Short mmCIF file of C-alpha atoms in Angstrom, two decimals:
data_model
loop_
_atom_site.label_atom_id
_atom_site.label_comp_id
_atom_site.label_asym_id
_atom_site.label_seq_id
_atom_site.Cartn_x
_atom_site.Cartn_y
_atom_site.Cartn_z
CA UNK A 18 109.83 61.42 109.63
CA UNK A 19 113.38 60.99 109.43
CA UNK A 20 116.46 58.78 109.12
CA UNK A 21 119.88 59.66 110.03
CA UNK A 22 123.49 57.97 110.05
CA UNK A 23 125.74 60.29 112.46
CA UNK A 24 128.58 60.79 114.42
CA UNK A 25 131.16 63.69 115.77
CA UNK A 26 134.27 61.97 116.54
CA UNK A 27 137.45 60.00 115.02
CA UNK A 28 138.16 57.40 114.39
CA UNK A 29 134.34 56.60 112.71
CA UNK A 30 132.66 55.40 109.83
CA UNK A 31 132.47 56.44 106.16
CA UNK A 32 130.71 59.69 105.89
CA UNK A 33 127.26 59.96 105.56
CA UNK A 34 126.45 62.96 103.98
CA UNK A 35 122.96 62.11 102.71
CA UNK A 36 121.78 61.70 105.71
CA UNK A 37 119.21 64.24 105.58
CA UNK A 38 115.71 62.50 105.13
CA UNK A 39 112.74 63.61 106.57
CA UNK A 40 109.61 62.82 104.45
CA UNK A 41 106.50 64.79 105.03
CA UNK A 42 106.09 68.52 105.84
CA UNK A 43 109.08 68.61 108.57
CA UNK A 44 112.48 67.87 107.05
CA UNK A 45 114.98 66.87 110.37
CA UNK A 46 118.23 67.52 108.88
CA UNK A 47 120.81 66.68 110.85
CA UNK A 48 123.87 66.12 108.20
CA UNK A 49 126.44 64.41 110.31
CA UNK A 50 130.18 63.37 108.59
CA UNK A 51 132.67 61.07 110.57
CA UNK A 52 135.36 62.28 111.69
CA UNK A 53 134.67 65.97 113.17
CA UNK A 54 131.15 66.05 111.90
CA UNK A 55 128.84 68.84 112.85
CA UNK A 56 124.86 68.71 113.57
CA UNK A 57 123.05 71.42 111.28
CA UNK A 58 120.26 73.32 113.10
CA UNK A 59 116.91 70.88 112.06
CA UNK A 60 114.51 73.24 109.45
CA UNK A 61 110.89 72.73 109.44
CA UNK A 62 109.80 72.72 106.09
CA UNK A 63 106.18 72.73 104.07
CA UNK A 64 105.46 71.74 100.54
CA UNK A 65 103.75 69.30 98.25
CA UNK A 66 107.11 67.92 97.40
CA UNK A 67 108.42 67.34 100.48
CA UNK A 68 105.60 65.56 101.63
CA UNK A 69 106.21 62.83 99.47
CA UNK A 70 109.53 63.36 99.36
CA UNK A 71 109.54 59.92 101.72
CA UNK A 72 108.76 57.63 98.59
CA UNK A 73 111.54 58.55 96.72
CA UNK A 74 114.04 57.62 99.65
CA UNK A 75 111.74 54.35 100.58
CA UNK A 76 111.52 51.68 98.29
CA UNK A 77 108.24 49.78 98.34
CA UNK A 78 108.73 45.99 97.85
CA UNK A 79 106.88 44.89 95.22
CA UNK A 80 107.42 40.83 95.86
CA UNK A 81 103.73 40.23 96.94
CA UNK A 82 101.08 41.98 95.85
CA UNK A 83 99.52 41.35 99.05
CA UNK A 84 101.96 43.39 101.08
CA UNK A 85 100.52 46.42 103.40
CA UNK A 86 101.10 50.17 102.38
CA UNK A 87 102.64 52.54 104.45
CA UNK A 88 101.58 56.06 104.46
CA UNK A 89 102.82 59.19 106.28
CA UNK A 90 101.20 60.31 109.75
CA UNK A 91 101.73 61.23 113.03
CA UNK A 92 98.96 59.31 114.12
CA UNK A 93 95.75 60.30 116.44
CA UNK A 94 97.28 61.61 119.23
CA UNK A 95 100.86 63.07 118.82
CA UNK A 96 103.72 65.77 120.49
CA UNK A 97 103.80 67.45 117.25
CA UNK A 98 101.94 67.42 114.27
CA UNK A 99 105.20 67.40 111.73
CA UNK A 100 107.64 66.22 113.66
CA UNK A 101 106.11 63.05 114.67
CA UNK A 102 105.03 62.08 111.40
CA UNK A 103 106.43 58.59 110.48
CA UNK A 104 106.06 55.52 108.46
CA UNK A 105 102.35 53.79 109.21
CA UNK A 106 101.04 50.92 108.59
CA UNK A 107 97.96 50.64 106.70
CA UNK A 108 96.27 47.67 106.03
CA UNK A 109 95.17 45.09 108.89
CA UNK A 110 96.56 41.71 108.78
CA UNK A 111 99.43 42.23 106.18
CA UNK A 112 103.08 41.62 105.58
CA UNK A 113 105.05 44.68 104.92
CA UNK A 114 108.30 45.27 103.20
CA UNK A 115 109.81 48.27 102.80
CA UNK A 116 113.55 49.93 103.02
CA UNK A 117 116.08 52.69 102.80
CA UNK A 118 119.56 52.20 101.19
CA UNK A 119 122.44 54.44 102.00
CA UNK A 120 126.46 54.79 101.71
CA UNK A 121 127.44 51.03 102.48
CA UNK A 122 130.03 50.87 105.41
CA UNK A 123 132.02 48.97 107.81
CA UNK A 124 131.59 48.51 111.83
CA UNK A 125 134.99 47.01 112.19
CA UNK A 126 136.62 47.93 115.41
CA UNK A 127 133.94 50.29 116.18
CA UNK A 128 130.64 50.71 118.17
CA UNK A 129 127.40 50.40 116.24
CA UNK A 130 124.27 52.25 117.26
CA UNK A 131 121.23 51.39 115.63
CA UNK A 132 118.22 53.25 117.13
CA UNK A 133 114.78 54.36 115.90
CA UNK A 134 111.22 55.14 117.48
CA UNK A 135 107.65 53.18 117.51
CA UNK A 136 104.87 53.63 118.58
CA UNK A 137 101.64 51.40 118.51
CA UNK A 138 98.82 53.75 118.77
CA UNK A 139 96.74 50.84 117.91
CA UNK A 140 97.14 48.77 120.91
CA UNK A 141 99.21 45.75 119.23
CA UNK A 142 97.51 42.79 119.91
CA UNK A 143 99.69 40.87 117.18
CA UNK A 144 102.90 41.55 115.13
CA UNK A 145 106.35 43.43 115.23
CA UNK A 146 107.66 46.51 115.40
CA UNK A 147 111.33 45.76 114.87
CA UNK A 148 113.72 47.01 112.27
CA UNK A 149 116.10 45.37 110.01
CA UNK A 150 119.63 46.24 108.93
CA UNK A 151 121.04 44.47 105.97
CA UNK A 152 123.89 44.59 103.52
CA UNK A 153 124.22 47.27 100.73
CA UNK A 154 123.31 44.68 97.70
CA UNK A 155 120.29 43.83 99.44
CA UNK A 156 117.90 43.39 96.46
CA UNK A 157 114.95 46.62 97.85
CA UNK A 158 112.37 45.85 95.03
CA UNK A 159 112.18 42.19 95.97
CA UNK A 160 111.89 42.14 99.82
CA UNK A 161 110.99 39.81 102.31
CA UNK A 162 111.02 37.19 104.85
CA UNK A 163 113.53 35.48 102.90
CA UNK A 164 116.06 38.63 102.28
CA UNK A 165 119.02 38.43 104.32
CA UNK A 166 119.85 40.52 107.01
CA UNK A 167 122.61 41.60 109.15
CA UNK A 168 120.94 42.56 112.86
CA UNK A 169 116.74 42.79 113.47
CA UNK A 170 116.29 44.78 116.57
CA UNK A 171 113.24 45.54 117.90
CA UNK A 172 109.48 44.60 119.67
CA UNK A 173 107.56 42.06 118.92
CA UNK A 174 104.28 41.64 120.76
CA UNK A 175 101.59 38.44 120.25
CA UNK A 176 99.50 38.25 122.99
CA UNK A 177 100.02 37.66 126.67
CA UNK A 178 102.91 35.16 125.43
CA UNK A 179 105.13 36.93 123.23
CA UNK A 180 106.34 40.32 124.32
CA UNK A 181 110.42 40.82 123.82
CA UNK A 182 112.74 42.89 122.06
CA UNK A 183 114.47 40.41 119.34
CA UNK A 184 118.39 41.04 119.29
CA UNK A 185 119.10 38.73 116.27
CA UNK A 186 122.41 38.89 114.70
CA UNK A 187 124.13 37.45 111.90
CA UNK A 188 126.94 34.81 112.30
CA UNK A 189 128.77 32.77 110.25
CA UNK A 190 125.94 32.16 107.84
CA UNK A 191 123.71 31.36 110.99
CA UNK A 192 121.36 34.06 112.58
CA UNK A 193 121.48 33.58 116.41
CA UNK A 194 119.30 35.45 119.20
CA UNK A 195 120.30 36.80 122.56
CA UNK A 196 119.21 34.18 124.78
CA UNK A 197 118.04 36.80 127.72
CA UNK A 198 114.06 37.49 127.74
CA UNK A 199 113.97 41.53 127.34
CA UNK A 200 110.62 43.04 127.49
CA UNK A 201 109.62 45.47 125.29
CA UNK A 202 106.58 48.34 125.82
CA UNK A 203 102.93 47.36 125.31
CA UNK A 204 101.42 50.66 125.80
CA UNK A 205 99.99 52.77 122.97
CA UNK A 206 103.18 55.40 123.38
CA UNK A 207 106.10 56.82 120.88
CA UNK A 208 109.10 54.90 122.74
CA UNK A 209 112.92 54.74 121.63
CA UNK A 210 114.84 51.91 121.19
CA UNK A 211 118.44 51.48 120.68
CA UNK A 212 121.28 48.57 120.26
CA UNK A 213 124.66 49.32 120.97
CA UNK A 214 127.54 46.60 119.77
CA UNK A 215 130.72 47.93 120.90
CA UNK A 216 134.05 46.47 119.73
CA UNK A 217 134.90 44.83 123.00
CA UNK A 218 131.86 42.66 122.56
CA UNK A 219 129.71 44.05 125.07
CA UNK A 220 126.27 45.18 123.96
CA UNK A 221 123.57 47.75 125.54
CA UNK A 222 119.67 47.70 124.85
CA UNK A 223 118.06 51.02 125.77
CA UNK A 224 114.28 51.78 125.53
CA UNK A 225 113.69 55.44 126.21
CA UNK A 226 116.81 56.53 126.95
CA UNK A 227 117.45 53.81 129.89
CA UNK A 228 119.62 50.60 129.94
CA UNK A 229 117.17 47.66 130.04
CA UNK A 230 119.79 44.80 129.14
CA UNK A 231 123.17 44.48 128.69
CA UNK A 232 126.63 41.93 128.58
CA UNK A 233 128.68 39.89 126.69
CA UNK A 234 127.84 38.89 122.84
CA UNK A 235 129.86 36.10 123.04
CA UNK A 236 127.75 34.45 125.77
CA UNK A 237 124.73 36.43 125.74
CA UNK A 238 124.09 34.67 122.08
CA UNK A 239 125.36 31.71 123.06
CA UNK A 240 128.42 31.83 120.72
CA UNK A 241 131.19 30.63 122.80
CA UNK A 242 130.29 26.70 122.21
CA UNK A 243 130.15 27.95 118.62
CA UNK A 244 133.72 29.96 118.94
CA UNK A 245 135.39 26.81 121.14
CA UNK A 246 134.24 24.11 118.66
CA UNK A 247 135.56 26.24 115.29
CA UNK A 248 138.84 26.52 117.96
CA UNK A 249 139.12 23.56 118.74
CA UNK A 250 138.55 22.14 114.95
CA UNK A 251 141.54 24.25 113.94
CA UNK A 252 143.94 23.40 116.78
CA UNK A 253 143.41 19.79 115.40
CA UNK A 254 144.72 20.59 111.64
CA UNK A 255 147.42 22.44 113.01
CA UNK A 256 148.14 19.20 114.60
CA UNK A 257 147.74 17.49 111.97
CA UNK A 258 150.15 19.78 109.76
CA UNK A 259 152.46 19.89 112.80
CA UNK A 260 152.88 16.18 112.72
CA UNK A 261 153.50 16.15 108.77
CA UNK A 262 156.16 18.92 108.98
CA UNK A 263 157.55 16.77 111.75
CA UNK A 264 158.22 13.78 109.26
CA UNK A 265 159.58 16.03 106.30
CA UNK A 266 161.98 17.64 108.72
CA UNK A 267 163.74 13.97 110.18
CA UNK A 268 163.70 13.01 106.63
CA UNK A 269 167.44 12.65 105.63
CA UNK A 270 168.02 15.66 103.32
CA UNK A 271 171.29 14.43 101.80
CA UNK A 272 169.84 11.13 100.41
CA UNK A 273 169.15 10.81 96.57
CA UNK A 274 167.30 7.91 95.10
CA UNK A 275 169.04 5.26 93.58
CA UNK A 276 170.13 5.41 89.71
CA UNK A 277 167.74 2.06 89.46
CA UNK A 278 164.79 3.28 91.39
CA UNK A 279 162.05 2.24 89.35
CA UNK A 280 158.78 4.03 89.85
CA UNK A 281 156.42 2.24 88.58
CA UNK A 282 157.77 -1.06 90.17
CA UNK A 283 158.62 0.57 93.70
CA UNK A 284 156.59 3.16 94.16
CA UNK A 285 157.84 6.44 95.24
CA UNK A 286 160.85 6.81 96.50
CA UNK A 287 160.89 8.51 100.13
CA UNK A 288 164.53 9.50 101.53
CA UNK A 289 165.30 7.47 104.96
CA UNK A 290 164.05 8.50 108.22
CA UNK A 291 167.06 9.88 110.60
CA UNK A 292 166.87 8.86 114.17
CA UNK A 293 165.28 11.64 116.30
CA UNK A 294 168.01 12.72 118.61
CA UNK A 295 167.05 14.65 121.82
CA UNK A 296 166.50 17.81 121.59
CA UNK A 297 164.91 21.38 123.26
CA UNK A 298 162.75 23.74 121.73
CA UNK A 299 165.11 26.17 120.31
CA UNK A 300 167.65 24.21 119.43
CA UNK A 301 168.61 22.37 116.22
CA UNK A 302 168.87 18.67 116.65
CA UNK A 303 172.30 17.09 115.92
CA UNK A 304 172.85 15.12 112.79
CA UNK A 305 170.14 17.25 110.74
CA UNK A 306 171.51 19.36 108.03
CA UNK A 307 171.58 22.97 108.76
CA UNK A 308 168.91 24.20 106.49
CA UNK A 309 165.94 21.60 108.21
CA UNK A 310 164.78 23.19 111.40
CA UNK A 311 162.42 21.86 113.84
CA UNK A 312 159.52 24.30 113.43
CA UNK A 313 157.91 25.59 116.84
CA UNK A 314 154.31 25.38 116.94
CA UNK A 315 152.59 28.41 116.10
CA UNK A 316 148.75 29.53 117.41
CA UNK A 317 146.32 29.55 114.49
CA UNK A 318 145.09 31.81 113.35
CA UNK A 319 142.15 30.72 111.42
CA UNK A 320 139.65 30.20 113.98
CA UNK A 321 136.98 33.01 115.09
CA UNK A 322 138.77 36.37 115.83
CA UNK A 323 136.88 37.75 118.62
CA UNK A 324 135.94 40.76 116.80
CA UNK A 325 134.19 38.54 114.49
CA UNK A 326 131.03 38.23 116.74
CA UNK A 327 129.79 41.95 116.14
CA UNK A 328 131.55 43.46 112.77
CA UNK A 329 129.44 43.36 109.39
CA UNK A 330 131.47 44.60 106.19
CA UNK A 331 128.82 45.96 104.33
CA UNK A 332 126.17 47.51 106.13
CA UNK A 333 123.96 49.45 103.05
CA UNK A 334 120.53 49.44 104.26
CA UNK A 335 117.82 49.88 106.81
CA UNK A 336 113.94 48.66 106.13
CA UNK A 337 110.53 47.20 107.88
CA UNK A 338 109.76 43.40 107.16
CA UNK A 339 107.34 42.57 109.21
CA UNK A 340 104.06 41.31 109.71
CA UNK A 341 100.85 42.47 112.07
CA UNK A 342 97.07 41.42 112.43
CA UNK A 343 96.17 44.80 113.66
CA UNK A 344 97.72 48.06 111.61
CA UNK A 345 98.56 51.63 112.57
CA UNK A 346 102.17 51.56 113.92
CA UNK A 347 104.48 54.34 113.14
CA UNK A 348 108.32 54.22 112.97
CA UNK A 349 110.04 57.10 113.00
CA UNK A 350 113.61 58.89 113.44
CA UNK A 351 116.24 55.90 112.42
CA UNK A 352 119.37 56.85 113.47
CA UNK A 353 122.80 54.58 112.87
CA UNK A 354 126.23 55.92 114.17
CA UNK A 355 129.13 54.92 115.85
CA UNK A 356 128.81 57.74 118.58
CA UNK A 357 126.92 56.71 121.34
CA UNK A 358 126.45 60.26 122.92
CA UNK A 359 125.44 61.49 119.47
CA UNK A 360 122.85 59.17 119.79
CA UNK A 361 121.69 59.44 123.28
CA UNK A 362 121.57 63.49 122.31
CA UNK A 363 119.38 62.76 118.88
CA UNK A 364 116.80 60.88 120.93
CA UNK A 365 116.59 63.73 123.01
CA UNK A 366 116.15 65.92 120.62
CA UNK A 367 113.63 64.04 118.63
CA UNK A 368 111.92 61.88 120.92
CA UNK A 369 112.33 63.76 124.04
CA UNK A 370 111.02 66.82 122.72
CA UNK A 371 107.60 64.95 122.05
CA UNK A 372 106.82 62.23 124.04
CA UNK A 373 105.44 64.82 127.05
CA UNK A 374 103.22 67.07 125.03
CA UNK A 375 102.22 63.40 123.29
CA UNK A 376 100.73 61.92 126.74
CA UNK A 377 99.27 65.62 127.45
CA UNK A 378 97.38 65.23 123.93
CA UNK A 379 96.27 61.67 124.62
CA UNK A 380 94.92 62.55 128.31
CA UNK A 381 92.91 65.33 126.84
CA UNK A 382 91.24 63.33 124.26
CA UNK A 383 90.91 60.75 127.09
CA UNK A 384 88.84 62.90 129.21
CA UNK A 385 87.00 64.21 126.25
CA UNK A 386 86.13 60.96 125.29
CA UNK A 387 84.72 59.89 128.61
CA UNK A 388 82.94 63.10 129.10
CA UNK A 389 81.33 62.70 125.25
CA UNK A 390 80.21 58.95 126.58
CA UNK A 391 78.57 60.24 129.97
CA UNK A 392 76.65 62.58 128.26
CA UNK A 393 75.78 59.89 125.84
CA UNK A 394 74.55 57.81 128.46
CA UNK A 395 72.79 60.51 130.63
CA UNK A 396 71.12 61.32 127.10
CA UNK A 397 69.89 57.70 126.52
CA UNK A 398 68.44 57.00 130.06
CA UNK A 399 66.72 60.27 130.15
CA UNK A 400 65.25 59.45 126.75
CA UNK A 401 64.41 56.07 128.27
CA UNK A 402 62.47 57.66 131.46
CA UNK A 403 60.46 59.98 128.81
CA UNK A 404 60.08 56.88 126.46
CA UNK A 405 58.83 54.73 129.92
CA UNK A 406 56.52 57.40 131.05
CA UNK A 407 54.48 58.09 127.42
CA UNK A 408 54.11 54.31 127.00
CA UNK A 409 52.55 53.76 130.49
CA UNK A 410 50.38 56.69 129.36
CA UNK A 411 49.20 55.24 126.03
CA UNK A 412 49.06 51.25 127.84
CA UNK A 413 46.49 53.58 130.25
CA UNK A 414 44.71 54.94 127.87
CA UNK A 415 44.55 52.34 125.68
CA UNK A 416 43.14 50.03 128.80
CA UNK A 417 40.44 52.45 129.52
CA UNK A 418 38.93 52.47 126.10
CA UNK A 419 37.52 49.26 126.73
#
């Protein structure tokens, strides 16, 4: 099991340098630093400690006592017995809450990739498989629906109805989905899915390694009523102090008030309006003293900045809030860079290396399975025929004692 922040080229993101964990007996390490980073070769390693090495880097929430437990497995039917072992759930119709913190960091003006693997072994009938990402003060120990959350990503299956990959991201204090209807795998497989937000506010979902969905965050999420209004709102105050600025600047500067100006019987004294002689932008107006110019209106600057839609300052952790009726799903090799080739070339390391000799294992328990039930059956009928045949002897013999 393993969880990795990465990349190989500048500019990037903070360092990650503890990006090296890999509960259970096969530690992935793949320590990755940004800029210039290097992959180390991945070690397989086998001890006591490492295999619960996982609980010190994942921190159980302890909110509800009702929560599901994870444990460490690679499930019934895997590509390799190590390297596919991963975070499962436990406990049948449960709430689960558990995350990761690392080094917090920034996304601003660069891509984010946020990819991991799941796989529902258990046939999901009901529940999600998504993952959430969520600011570094994020409080681990008291996690749940509630905590907030930067980006959830991810399936979520409930029967025939409900069976999309949520894109959900956080926006001015708002969380807001992609509006498109992406499906996600229903199978019992190990698949990989990955987000990329790029700084030009296009985004990519990929499951497996292919591009399933992609476009525009602003109107993808339907954020561009959201960006026009917050536009539009600010264009009006800069009206609004345009018009002010306007009066100050026809005000006649060189008037003082009177020697018997009397406050608190006339009010404030204002200085005397000048008539507003023509004028062009550019130019200063005659009859206005030199030091009052006519300001020229300036764009705002206040409203949404359109890198806004897709940059989070404080990204510090990683984690599984989630709920499901039927348990057994396993998550496995998170991954967040900025590097989208670094990504594409971890999944295909990890994932790729597995998810043949995964099929291979589950088609050979398959046929086993079915071959185990045939003889079953031809076991039961011929113990039927035996059964039929001595009770039609003893209903014979019974009949001919009398």
């Amino acid at each position: 099991m393993s969880i990795r922040r990465g990349s190989r080229r500048a500019p990037a993101l903070t360092p990650w340098r503890d990006g090296t964990v890999a509960p259970g007996n096969c530690a992935r390490e793949v320590e990755t630093t940004y800029p210039g980073a290097r992959s180390t070769p991945r070690t397989n390693r086998a001890s006591g400690h490492n295999r619960e090495r996982w609980r010190n880097r994942w921190v159980q929430s302890t909110n509800d006592s009702q929560f599901g437990h994870f444990r460490l497995s690679s499930g019934k039917f895997y590509g390799h017995k190590e390297k596919d072992k991963g975070l499962q759930t436990t406990q049948n119709s449960r709430f689960y809450a558990i995350s990761a913190r690392f080094k917090p960091f920034s996304n601003k003006g660069k891509t984010l990739v946020i990819q991991y693997t799941v796989k529902h072994e258990q046939k999901m009938d009901c529940g999600g498989g998504y993952v959430k990402v969520f600011p570094a003060d994020v409080d681990q120990k008291n996690l749940n629906g509630k905590s907030p959350y930067y980006i959830m990503f991810g399936p979520d299956i409930c029967g025939f109805d409900i069976r999309k990959v949520h894109v959900i991201l956080h926006f001015k204090n708002q969380y807001h989905s992609n509006k498109k209807s992406i499906r996600c795998k229903v199978d019992g497989f190990t698949h990989l899915y990955a987000l990329v937000l790029r700084p030009d506010l296009t985004y990519e979902v990929k499951i497996d390694g292919l591009s399933i969905e992609s476009g525009d965050i602003e109107y993808d999420w339907n954020l561009t009523s959201l960006k026009k209004m917050e536009k539009s709102s600010a264009e009006d105050q800069a009206k609004d102090d345009k018009s002010q600025d306007w009066e100050k600047h026809f005000l006649d500067a060189r008037a003082s008030k009177p020697s018997d100006w009397n406050s608190e019987l006339d009010g404030d004294w204002q200085a005397p309006m000048l008539q507003k002689p023509p004028y062009k932008d550019g130019l200063k107006p005659e009859g206005i003293d030199q030091d009052v110019w006519l300001h020229q209106k300036l764009k705002n600057t206040n409203y949404l900045t359109e890198y806004d839609l897709s940059e989070f300052e404080n990204i510090g952790a990683i984690g599984l809030e989630l709920w499901q009726v039927r348990s057994g799903t396993i998550f496995d090799n998170f991954l967040i860079t900025d590097d989208e080739e670094y990504a594409d070339n971890f999944g295909k390391a990890t994932w790729g290396e597995t998810k043949g000799p995964e099929r291979e294992m589950d088609y050979i328990q398959a046929k086993e399975e079915v071959k185990k039930a045939r003889e079953e059956e031809e076991e039961e009928l011929l113990m039927g025929k035996f059964g039929g045949q001595e009770n039609n002897f003893q209903r014979f013999h019974r009949r001919d004692e009398f």
